[in-house]
GROMACS .gro file of N, CA and C in nm:
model
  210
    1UNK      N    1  -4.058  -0.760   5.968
    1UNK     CA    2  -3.923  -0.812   5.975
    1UNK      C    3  -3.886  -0.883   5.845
    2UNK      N    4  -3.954  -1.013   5.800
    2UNK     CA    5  -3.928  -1.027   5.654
    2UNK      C    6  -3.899  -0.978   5.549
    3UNK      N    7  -3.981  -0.855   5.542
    3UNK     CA    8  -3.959  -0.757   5.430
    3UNK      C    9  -3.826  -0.667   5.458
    4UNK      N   10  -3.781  -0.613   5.601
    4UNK     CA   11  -3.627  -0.617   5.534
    4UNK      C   12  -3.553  -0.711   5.545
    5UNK      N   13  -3.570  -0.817   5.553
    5UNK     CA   14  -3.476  -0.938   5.536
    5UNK      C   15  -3.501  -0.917   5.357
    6UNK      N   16  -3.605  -0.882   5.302
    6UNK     CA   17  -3.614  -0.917   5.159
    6UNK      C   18  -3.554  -0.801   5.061
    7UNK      N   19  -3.586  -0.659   5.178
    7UNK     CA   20  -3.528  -0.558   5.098
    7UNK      C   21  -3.328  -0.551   5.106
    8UNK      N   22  -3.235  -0.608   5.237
    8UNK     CA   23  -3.207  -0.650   5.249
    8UNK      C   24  -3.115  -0.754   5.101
    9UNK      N   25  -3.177  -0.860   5.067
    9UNK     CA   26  -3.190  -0.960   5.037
    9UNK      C   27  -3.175  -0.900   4.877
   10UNK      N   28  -3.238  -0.772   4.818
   10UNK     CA   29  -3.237  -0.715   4.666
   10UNK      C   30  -3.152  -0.613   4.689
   11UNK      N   31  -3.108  -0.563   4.770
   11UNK     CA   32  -3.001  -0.479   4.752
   11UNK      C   33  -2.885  -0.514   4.714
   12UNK      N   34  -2.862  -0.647   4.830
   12UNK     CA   35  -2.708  -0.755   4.814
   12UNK      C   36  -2.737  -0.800   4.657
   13UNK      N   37  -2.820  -0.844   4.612
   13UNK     CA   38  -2.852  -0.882   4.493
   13UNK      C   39  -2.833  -0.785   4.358
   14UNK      N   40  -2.876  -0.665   4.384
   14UNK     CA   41  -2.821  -0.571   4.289
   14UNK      C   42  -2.687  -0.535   4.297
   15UNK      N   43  -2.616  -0.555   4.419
   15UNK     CA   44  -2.476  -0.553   4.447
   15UNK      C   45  -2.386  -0.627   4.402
   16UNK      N   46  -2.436  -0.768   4.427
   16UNK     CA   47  -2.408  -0.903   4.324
   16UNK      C   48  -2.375  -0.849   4.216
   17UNK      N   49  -2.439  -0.817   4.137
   17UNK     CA   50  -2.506  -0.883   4.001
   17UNK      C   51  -2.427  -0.712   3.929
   18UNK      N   52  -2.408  -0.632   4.000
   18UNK     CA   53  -2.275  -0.501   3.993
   18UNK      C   54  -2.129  -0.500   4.004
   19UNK      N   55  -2.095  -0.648   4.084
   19UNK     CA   56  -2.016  -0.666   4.114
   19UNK      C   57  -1.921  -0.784   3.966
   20UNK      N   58  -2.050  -0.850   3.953
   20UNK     CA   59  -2.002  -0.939   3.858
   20UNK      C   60  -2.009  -0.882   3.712
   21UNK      N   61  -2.069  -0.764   3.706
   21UNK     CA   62  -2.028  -0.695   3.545
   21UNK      C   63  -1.922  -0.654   3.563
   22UNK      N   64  -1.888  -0.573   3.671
   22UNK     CA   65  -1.749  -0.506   3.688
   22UNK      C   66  -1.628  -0.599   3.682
   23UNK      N   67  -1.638  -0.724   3.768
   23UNK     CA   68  -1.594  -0.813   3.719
   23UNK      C   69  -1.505  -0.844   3.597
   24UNK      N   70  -1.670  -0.895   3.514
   24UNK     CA   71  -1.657  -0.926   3.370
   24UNK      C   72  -1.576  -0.835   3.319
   25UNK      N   73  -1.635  -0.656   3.275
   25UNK     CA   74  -1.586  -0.589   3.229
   25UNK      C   75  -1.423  -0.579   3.248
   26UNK      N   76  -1.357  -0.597   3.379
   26UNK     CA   77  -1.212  -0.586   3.405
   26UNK      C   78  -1.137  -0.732   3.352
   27UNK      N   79  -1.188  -0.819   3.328
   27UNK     CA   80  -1.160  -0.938   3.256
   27UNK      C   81  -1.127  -0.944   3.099
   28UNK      N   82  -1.220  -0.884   3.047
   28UNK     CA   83  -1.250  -0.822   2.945
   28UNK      C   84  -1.134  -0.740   2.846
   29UNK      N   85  -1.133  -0.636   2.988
   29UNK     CA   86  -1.032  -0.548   2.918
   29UNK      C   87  -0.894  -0.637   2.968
   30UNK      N   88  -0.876  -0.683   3.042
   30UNK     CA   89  -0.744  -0.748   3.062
   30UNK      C   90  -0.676  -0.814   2.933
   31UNK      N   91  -0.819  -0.933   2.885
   31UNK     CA   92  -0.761  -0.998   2.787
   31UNK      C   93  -0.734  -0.918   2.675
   32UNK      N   94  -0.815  -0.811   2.618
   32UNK     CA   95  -0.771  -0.719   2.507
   32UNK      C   96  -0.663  -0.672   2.513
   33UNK      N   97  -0.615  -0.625   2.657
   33UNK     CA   98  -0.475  -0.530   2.662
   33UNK      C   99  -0.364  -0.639   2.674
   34UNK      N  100  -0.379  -0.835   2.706
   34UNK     CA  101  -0.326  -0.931   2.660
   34UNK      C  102  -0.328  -0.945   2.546
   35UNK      N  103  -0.389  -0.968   2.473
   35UNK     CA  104  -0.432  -0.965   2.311
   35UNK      C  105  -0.318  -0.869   2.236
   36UNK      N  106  -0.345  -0.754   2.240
   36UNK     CA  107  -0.313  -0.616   2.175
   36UNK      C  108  -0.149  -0.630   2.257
   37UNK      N  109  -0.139  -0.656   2.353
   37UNK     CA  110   0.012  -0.649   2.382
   37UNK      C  111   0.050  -0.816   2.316
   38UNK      N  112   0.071  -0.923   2.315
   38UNK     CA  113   0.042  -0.997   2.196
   38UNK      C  114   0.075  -0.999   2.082
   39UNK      N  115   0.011  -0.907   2.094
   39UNK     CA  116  -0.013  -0.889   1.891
   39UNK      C  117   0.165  -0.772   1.855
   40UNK      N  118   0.114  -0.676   1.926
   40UNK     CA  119   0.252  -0.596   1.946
   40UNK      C  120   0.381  -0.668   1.954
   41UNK      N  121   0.394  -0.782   2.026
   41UNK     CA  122   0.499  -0.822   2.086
   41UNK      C  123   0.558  -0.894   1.962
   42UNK      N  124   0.462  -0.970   1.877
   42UNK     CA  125   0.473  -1.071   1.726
   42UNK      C  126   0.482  -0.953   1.635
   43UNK      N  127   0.400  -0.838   1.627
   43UNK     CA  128   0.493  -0.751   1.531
   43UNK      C  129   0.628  -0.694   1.515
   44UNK      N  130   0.632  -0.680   1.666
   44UNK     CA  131   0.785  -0.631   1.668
   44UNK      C  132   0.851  -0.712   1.670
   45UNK      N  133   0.835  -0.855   1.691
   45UNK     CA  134   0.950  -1.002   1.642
   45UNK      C  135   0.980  -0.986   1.513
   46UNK      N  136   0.825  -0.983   1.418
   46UNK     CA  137   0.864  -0.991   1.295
   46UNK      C  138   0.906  -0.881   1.202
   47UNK      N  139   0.898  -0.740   1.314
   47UNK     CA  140   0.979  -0.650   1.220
   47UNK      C  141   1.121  -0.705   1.252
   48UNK      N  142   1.158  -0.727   1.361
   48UNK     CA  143   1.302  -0.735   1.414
   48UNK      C  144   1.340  -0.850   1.290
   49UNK      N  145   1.269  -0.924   1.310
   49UNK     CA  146   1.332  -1.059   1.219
   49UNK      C  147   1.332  -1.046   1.034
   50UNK      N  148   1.220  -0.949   0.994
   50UNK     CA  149   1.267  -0.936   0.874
   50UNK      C  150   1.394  -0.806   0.850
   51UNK      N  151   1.417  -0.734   0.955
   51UNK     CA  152   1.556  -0.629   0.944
   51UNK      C  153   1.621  -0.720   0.940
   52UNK      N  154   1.634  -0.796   1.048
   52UNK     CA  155   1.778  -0.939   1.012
   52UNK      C  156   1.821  -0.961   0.909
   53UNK      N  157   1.680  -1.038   0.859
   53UNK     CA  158   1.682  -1.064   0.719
   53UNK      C  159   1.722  -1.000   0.613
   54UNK      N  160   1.684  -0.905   0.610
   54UNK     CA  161   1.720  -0.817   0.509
   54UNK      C  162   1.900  -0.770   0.548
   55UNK      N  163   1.911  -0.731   0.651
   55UNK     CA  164   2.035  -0.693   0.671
   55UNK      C  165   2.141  -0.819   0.628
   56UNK      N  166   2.103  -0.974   0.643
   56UNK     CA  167   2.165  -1.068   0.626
   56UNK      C  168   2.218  -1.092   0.475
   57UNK      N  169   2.073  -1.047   0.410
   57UNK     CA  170   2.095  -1.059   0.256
   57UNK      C  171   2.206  -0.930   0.206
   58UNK      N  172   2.160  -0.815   0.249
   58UNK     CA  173   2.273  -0.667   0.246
   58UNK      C  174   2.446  -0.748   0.237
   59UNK      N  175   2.427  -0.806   0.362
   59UNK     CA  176   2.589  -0.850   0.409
   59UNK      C  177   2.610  -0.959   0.268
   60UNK      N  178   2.520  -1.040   0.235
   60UNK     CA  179   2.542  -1.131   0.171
   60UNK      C  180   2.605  -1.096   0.056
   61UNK      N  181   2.501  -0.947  -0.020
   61UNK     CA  182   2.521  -0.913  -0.140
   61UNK      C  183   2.629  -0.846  -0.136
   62UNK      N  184   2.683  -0.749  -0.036
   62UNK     CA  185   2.795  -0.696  -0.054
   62UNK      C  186   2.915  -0.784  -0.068
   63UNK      N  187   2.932  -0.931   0.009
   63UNK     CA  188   3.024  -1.035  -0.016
   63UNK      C  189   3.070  -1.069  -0.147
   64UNK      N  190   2.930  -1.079  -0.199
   64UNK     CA  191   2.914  -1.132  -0.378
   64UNK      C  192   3.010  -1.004  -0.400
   65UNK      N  193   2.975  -0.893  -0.413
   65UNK     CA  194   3.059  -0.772  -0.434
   65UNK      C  195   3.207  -0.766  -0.484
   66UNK      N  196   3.222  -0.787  -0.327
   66UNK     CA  197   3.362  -0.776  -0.326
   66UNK      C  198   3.486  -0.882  -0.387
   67UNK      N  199   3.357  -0.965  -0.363
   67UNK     CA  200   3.409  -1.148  -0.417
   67UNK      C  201   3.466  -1.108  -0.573
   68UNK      N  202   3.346  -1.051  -0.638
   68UNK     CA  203   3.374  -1.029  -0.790
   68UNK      C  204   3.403  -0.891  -0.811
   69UNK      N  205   3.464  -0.854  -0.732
   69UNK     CA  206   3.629  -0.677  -0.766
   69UNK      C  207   3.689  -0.749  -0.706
   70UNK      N  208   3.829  -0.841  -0.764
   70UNK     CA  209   3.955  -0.820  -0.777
   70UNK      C  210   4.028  -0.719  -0.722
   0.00000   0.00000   0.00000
């Protein structure tokens, strides 16, 4: 009787210990695909924000432009 209480007892244990890599591993990838979406989300701010930019200066320079044609 002990011994399957023990065999038992290493199965749940290899089950454990399967359960908590899988775990880990889905943790893992969560934070990367947080990370990487992240990272995406600040590139595309700072493309958006230097088009601004640039488009701001465009508008600016064409002002100067027109400012100086009479």
């Amino acid at each position: 009787m002990f011994s399957n209480f023990a065999k038992k007892d290493k199965i749940n244990n290899k089950k454990g210990i399967k359960d908590q890599k899988e775990m880990k591993d889905q943790k893992e990838m969560k934070d990367q695909k947080e990370m990487k979406d992240q990272k995406e989300m600040k590139d595309q701010k700072e493309m958006k924000d230097q088009k601004e930019m640039k488009d701001q200066k465009e508008m600016k320079d064409q002002k100067g432009r027109i400012r100086s044609n009479p």
